Structures are given as structure tokens and as C-alpha cells.
PDB file of C-alpha atoms in Angstrom:
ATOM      1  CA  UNK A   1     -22.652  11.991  10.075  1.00 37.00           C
ATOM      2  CA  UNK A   2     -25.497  12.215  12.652  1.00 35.00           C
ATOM      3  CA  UNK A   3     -25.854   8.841  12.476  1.00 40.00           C
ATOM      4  CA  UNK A   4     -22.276   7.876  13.303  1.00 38.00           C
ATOM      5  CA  UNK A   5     -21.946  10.648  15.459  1.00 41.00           C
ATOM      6  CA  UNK A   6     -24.594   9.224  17.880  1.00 42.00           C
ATOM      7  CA  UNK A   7     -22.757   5.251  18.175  1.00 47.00           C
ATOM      8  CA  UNK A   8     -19.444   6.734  18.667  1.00 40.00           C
ATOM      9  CA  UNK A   9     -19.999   9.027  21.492  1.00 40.00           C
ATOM     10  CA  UNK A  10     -21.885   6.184  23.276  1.00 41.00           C
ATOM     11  CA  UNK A  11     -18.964   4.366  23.069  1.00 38.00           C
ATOM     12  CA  UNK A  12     -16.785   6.893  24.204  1.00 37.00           C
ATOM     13  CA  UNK A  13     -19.140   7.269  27.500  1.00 40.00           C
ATOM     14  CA  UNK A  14     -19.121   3.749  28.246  1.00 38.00           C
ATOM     15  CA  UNK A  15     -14.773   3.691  27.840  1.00 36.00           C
ATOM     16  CA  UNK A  16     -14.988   6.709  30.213  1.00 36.00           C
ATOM     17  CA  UNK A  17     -17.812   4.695  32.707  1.00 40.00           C
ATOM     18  CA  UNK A  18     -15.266   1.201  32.747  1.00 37.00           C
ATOM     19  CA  UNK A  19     -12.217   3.225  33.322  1.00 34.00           C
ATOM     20  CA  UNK A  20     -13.757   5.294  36.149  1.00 39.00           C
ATOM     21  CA  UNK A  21     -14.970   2.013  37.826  1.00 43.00           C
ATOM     22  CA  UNK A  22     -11.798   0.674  37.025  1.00 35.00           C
ATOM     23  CA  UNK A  23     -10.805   3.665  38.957  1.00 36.00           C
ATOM     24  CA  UNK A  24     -12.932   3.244  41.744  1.00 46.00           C
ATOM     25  CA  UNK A  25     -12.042  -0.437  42.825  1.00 49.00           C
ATOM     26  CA  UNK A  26      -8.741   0.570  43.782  1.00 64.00           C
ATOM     27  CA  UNK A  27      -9.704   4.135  45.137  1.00 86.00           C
ATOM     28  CA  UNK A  28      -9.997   3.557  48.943  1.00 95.00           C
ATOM     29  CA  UNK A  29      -7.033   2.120  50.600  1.00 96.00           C
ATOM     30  CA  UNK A  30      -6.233   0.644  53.915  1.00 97.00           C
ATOM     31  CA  UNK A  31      -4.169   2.839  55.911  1.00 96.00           C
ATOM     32  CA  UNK A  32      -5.522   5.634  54.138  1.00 96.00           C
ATOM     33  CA  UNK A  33      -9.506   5.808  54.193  1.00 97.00           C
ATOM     34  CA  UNK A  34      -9.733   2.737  56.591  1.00 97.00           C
ATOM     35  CA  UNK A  35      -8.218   0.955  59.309  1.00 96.00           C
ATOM     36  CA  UNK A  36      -8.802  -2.860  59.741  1.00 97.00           C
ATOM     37  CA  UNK A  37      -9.252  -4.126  63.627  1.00 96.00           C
ATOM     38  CA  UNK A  38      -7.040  -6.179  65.033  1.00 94.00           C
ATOM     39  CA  UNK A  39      -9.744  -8.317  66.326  1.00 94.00           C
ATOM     40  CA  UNK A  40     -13.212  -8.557  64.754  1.00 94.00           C
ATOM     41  CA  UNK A  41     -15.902  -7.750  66.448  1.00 93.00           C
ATOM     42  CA  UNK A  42     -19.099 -10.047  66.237  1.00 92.00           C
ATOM     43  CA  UNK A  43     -22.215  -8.643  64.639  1.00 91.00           C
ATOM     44  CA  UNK A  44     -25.637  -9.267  66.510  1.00 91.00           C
ATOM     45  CA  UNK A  45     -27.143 -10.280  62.984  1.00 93.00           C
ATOM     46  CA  UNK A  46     -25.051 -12.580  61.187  1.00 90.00           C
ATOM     47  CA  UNK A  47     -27.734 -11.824  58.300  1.00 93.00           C
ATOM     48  CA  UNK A  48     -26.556  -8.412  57.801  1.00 96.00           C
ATOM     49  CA  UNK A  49     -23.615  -6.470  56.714  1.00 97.00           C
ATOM     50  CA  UNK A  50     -23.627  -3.991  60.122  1.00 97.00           C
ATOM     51  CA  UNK A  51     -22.554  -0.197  59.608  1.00 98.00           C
ATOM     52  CA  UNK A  52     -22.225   1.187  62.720  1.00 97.00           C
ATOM     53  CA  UNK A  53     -22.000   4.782  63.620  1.00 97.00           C
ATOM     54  CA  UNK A  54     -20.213   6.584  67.082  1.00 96.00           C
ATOM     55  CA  UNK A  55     -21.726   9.700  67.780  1.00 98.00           C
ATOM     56  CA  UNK A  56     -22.247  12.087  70.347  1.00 98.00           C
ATOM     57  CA  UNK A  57     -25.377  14.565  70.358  1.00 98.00           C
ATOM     58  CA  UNK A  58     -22.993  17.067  71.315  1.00 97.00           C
ATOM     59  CA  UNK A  59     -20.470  17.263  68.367  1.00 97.00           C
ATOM     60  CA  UNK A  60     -21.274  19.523  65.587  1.00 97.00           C
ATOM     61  CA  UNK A  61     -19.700  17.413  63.213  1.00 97.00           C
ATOM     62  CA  UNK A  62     -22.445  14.357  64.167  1.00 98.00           C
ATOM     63  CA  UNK A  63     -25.122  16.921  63.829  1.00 98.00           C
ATOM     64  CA  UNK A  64     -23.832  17.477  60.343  1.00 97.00           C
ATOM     65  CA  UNK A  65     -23.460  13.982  59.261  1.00 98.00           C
ATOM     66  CA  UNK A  66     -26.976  12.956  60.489  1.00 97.00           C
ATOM     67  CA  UNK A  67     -29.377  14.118  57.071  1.00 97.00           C
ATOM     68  CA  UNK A  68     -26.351  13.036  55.149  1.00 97.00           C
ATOM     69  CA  UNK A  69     -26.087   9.768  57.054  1.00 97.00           C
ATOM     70  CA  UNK A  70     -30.009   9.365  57.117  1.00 96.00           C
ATOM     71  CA  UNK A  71     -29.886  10.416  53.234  1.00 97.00           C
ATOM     72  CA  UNK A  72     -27.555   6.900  52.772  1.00 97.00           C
ATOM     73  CA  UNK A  73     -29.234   4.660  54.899  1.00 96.00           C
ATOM     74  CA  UNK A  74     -32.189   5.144  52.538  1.00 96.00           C
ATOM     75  CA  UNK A  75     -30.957   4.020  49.499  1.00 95.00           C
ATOM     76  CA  UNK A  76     -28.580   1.448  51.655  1.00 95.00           C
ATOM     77  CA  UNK A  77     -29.496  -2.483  50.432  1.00 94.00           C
ATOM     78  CA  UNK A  78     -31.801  -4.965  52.424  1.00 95.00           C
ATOM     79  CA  UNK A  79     -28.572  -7.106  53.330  1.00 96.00           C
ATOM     80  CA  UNK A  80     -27.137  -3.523  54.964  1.00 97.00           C
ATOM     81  CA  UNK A  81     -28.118  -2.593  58.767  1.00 97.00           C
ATOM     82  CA  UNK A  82     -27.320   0.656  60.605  1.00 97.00           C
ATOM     83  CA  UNK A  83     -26.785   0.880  64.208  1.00 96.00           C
ATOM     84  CA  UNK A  84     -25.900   3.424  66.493  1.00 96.00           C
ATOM     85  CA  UNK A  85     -23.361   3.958  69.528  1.00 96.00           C
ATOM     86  CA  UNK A  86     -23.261   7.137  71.809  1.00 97.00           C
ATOM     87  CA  UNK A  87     -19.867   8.200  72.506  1.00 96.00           C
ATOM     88  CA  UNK A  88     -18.394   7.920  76.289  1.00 95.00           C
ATOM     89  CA  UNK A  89     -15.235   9.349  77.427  1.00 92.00           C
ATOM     90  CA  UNK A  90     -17.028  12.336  79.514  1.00 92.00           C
ATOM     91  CA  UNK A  91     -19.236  12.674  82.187  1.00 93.00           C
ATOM     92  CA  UNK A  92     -21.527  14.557  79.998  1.00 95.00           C
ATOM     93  CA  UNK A  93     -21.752  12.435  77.575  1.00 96.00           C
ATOM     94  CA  UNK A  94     -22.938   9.460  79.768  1.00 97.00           C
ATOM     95  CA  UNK A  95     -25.827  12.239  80.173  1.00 98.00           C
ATOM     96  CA  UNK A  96     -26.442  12.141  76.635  1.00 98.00           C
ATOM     97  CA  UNK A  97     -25.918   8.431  75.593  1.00 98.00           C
ATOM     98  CA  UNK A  98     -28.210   7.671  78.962  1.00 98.00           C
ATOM     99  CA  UNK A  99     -30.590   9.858  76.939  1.00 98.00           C
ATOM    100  CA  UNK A 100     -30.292   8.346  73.684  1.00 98.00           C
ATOM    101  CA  UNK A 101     -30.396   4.427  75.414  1.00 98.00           C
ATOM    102  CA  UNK A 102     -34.320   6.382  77.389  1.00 98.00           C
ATOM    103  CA  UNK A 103     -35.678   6.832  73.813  1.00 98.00           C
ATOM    104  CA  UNK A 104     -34.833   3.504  72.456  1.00 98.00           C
ATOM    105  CA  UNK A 105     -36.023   2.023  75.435  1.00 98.00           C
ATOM    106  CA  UNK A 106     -39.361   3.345  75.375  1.00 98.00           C
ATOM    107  CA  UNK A 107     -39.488   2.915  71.878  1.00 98.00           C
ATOM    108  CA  UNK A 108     -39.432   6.470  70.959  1.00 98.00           C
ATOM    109  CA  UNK A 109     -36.289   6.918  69.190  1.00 98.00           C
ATOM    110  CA  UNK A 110     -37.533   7.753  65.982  1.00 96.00           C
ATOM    111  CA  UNK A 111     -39.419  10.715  67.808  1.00 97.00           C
ATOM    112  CA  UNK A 112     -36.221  11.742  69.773  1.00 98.00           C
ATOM    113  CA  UNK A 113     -33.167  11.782  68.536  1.00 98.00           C
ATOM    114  CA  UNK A 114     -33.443  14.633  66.011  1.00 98.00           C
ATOM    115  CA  UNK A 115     -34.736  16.719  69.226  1.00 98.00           C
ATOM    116  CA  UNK A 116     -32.502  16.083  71.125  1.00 98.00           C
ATOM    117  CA  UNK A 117     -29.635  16.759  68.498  1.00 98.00           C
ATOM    118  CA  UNK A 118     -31.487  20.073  67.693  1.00 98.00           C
ATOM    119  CA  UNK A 119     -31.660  21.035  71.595  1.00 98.00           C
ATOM    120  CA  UNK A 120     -28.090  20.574  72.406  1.00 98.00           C
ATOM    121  CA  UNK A 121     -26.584  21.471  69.173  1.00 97.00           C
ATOM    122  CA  UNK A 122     -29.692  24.506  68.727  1.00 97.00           C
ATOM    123  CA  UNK A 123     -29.846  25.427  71.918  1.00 97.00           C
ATOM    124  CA  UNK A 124     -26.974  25.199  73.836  1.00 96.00           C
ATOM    125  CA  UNK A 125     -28.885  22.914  76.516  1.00 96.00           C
ATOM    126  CA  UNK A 126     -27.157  20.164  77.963  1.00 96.00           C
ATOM    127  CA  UNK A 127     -29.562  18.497  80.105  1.00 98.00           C
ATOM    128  CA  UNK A 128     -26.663  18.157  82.874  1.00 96.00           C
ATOM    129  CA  UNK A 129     -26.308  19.787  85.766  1.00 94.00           C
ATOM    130  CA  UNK A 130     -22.348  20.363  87.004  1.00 89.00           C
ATOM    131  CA  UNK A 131     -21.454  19.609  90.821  1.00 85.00           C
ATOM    132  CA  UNK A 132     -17.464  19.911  90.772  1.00 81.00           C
ATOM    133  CA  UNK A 133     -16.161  17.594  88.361  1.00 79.00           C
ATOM    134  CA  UNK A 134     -19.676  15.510  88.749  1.00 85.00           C
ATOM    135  CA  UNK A 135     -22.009  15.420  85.981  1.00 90.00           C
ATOM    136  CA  UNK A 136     -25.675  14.543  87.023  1.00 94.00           C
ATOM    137  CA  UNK A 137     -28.872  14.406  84.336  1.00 96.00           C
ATOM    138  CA  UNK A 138     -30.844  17.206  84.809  1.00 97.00           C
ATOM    139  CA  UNK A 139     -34.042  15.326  85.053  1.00 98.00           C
ATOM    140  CA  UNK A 140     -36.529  18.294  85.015  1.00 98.00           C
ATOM    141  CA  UNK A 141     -34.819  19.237  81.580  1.00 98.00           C
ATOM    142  CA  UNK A 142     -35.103  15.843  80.689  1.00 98.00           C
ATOM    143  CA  UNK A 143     -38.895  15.189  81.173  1.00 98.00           C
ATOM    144  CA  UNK A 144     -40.028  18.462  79.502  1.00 98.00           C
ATOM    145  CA  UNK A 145     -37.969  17.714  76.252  1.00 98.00           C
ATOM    146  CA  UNK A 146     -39.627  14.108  75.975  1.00 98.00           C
ATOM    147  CA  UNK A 147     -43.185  15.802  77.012  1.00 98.00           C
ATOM    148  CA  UNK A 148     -42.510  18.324  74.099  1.00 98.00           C
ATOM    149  CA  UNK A 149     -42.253  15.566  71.343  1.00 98.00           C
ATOM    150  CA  UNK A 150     -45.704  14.171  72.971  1.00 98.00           C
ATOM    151  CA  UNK A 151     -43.708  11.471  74.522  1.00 98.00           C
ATOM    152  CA  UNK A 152     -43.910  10.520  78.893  1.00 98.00           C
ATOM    153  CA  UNK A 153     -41.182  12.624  79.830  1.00 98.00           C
ATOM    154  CA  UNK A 154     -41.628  11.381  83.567  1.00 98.00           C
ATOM    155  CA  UNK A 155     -41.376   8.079  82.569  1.00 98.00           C
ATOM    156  CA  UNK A 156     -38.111   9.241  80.625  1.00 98.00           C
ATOM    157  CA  UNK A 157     -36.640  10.501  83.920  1.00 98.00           C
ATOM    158  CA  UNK A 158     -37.758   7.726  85.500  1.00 98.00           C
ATOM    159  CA  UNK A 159     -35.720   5.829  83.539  1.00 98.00           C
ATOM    160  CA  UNK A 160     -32.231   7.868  83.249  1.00 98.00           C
ATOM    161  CA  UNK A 161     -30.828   6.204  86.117  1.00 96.00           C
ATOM    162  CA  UNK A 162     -32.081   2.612  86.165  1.00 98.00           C
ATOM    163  CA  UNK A 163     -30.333  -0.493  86.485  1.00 98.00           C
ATOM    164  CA  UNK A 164     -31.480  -1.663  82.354  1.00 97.00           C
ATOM    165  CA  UNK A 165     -30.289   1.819  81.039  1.00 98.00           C
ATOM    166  CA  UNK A 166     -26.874   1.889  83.346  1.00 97.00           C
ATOM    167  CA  UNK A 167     -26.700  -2.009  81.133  1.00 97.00           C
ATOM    168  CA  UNK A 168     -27.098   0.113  78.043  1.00 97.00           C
ATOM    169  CA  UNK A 169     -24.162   2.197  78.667  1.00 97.00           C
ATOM    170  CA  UNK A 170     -21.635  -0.386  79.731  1.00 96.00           C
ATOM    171  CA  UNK A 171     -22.766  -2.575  76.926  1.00 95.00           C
ATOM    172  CA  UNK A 172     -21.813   0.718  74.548  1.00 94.00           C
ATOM    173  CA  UNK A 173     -19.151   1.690  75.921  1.00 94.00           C
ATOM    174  CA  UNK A 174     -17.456  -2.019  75.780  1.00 94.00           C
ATOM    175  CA  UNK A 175     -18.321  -1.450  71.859  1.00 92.00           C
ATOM    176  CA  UNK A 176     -16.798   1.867  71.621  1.00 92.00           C
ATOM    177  CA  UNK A 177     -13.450   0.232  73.034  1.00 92.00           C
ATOM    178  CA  UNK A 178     -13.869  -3.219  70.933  1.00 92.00           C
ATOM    179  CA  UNK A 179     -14.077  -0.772  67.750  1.00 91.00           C
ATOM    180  CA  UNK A 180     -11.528   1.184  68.873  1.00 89.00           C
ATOM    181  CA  UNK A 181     -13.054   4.674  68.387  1.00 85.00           C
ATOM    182  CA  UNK A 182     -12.101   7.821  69.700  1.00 81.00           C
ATOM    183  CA  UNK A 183     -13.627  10.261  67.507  1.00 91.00           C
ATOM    184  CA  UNK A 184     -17.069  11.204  66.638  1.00 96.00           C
ATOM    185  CA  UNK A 185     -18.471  10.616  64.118  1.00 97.00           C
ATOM    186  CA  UNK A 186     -16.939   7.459  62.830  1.00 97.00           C
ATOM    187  CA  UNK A 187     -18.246   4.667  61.333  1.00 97.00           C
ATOM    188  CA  UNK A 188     -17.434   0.689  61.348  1.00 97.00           C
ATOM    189  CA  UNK A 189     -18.500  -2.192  58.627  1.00 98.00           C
ATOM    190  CA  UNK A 190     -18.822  -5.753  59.517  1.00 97.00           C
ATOM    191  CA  UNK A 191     -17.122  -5.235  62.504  1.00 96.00           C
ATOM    192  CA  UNK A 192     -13.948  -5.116  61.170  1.00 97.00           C
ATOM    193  CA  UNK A 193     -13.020  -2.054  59.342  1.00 97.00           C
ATOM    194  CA  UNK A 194     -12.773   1.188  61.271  1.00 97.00           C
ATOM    195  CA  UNK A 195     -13.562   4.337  58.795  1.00 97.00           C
ATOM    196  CA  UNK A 196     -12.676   8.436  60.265  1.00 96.00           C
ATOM    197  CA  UNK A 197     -11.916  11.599  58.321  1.00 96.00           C
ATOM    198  CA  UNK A 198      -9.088  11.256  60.685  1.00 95.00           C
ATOM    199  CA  UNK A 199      -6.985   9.233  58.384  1.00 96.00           C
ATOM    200  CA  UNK A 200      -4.838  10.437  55.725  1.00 96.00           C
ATOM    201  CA  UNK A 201      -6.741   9.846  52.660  1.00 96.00           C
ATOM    202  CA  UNK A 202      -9.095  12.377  54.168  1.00 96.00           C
ATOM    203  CA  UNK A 203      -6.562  15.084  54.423  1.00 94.00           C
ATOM    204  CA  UNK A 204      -7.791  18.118  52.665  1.00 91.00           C
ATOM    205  CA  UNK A 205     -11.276  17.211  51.469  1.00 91.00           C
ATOM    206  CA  UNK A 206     -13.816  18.814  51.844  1.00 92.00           C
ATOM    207  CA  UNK A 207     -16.697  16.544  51.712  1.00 94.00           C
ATOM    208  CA  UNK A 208     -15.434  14.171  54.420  1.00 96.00           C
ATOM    209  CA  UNK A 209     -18.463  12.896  55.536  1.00 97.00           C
ATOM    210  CA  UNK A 210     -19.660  12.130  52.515  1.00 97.00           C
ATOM    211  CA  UNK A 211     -16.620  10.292  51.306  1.00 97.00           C
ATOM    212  CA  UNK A 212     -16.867   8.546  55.005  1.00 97.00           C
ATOM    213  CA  UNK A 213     -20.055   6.732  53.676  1.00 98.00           C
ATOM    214  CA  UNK A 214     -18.431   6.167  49.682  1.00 97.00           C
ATOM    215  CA  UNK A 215     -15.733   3.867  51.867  1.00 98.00           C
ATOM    216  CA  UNK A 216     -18.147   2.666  53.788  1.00 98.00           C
ATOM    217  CA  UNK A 217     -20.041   1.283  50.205  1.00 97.00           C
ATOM    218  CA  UNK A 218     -16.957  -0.293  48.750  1.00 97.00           C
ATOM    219  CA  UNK A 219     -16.235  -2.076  52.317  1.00 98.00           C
ATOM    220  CA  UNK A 220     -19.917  -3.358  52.181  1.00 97.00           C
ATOM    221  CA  UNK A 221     -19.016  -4.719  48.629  1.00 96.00           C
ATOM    222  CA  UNK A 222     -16.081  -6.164  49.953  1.00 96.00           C
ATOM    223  CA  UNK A 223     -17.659  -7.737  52.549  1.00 95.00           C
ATOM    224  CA  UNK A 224     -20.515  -9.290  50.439  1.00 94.00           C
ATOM    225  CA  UNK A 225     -17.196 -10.157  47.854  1.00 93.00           C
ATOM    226  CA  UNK A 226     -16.025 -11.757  50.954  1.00 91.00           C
ATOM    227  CA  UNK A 227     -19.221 -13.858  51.969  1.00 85.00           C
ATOM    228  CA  UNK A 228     -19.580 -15.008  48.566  1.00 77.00           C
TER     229      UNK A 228
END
């Protein structure tokens, strides 16, 4: 019987595996777990399948998705690139997206953007100063932040309001509106398929985020389908 026994059940398993996948092809809908663009928006590497995240370093929910989101674009494929895009639609967030556009700049990002995640988020501090309904980087706040991380934090400041960083934001925030986004965090593959826990098939679940980057895989698949 042991012998028999052994065949069978492997059998059974792989019936259960095909019907699951089976399962899975048709799992994500549009409408439901995505939203395709009207219009697609070119990728900057024609190469790659582009994933591309809006975030703010103030929402809780980014600061959550981060080590789950740095978790997948480990084991993401060689044909798969992630890029980022700092929210705008408040004065302090052109604070912190000026920030985020500083570290790339200088080459630091690697070094600063879990800092400054973990300062705002941590902390409470928003590296902003308030003057009515002005927003202004707090530049002092700024510079010792970088200077903690062993990076030039007065070259950081330096920086906040130049002319090439000012570029930065425009360019992102004429992405955020191509993309239509107005959440954070939500993600976009190829440039064509919008992705939030927003939608309906997201209604009720409780690992949102994760399922965020499951849709995010089958569009990838898609899109390679697609390609050819």
C-alpha cells in the first residue's frame, strides 16, 4: 500500500497545484484590483517592465509597504525595474519629495531614504517650517539629518532649493498626474495599469499591500505575454 500510497498523493498535489494556477490566471480583474490608463505613459527604459511606486515619507501606510516592497523587489526578475515618485498635492510634501530628489541627487539615496522615513514617521519631524499657509524646508533640520547618516548635510541644504531639484519636482509631479494617482502608496506597471487598495477587489483584506504587489506580478506577466 505504501507504495501506491506515495504515486497517488503526488498526483493529487499536482491536480490541486494546476487547478490553483488555473485559479490564479483569472484571479485579478480590471476594475477590481487594477485600473488601465487611458493613455500610456512612456517608460524611460524600453528594456524593462517599469513598476513604479507613489509615496510620500509622511504616510504610515508607505512606511509600512517599504520592507514589504523592498522584500519584492529582491526576488523581482532582471527584465523588472522599480522606480520611485514622491507624492505632491501639499506644501509639505514638496518639502519631502525636494528631500527625497537631494539624496538621489547626491547619490545618497540608498543611505537616506530609510532615515528619513524613520524621522518623520519615528519622530514626528517634518523638516518644514509653517509661515501661514506657506511651507518652507527647514534647512537646519535638513543638514543635520544628512550629517547624521555621514552624508554633507550642507551640501543637502544647499541643494533643497536649486533650479535642478525644483526640475525634479515638476518632472514628478507631471508623472503623478500622467499616472493618475491620488493615493499613497500606489503602484503602476508598464505605464499602463494603475494598482491601489483603493479598488474594490481590495475591500476587506487584510494584507493589501501585499496583494498590491501579487497584481502587480500577474500584470508584469501580462506585459511580458504582451511583448512576446
Amino acid at each position: 500500500m505504501r507504495a501506491v500510497a506515495a504515486p497517488l498523493s503526488l498526483l493529487f498535489a499536482l491536480l490541486f497545484s494546476l487547478t490553483a494556477c488555473a485559479q490564479d490566471s483569472g484571479q485579478f480583474k480590471e476594475g477590481q484590483h487594477y485600473q488601465v490608463l487611458p493613455q500610456t505613459v512612456p517608460q524611460k527604459d524600453d528594456s524593462k517592465i517599469e513598476v513604479t511606486e507613489l509615496f510620500w515619507y509622511g504616510c504610515g501606510h508607505c512606511y509600512h509597504f517599504e520592507p514589504i516592497l523592498n522584500r519584492w523587489k529582491k526576488g523581482a526578475p532582471e527584465d523588472v525595474a522599480l522606480l520611485k515618485v514622491p507624492a505632491i498635492w501639499q506644501p509639505v510634501m514638496e518639502v519631502h519629495a525636494r528631500m527625497y530628489y537631494v539624496a538621489e541627487a547626491m547619490g545618497v539615496l540608498d543611505k537616506m531614504h530609510q532615515p528619513i522615513f524613520n524621522a518623520i514617521n519615528n519622530e514626528r519631524k517634518m523638516f518644514a517650517t509653517r509661515e501661514g499657509r506657506e511651507w518652507n524646508p527647514d534647512l537646519k533640520a535638513i543638514e543635520t539629518l544628512f550629517n547624521q547618516q555621514g552624508v554633507d548635510g550642507a551640501k543637502a541644504a544647499k541643494l533643497m532649493n536649486s533650479f535642478a531639484i525644483s526640475s525634479k519636482v515638476k518632472q514628478g509631479s507631471a508623472s503623478q498626474r500622467a499616472y493618475q494617482l491620488s493615493g499613497t502608496p500606489e503602484v503602476v506597471v508598464a505605464g499602463k495599469y494603475r494598482i491601489s487598495t483603493s479598488l474594490p477587489g481590495f475591500k476587506g483584506k487584510s494584507d493589501g499591500q501585499q496583494m498590491m504587489l501579487e497584481v502587480a506580478d500577474y500584470l508584469i506577466a501580462k506585459e511580458r505575454a504582451d511583448k512576446g
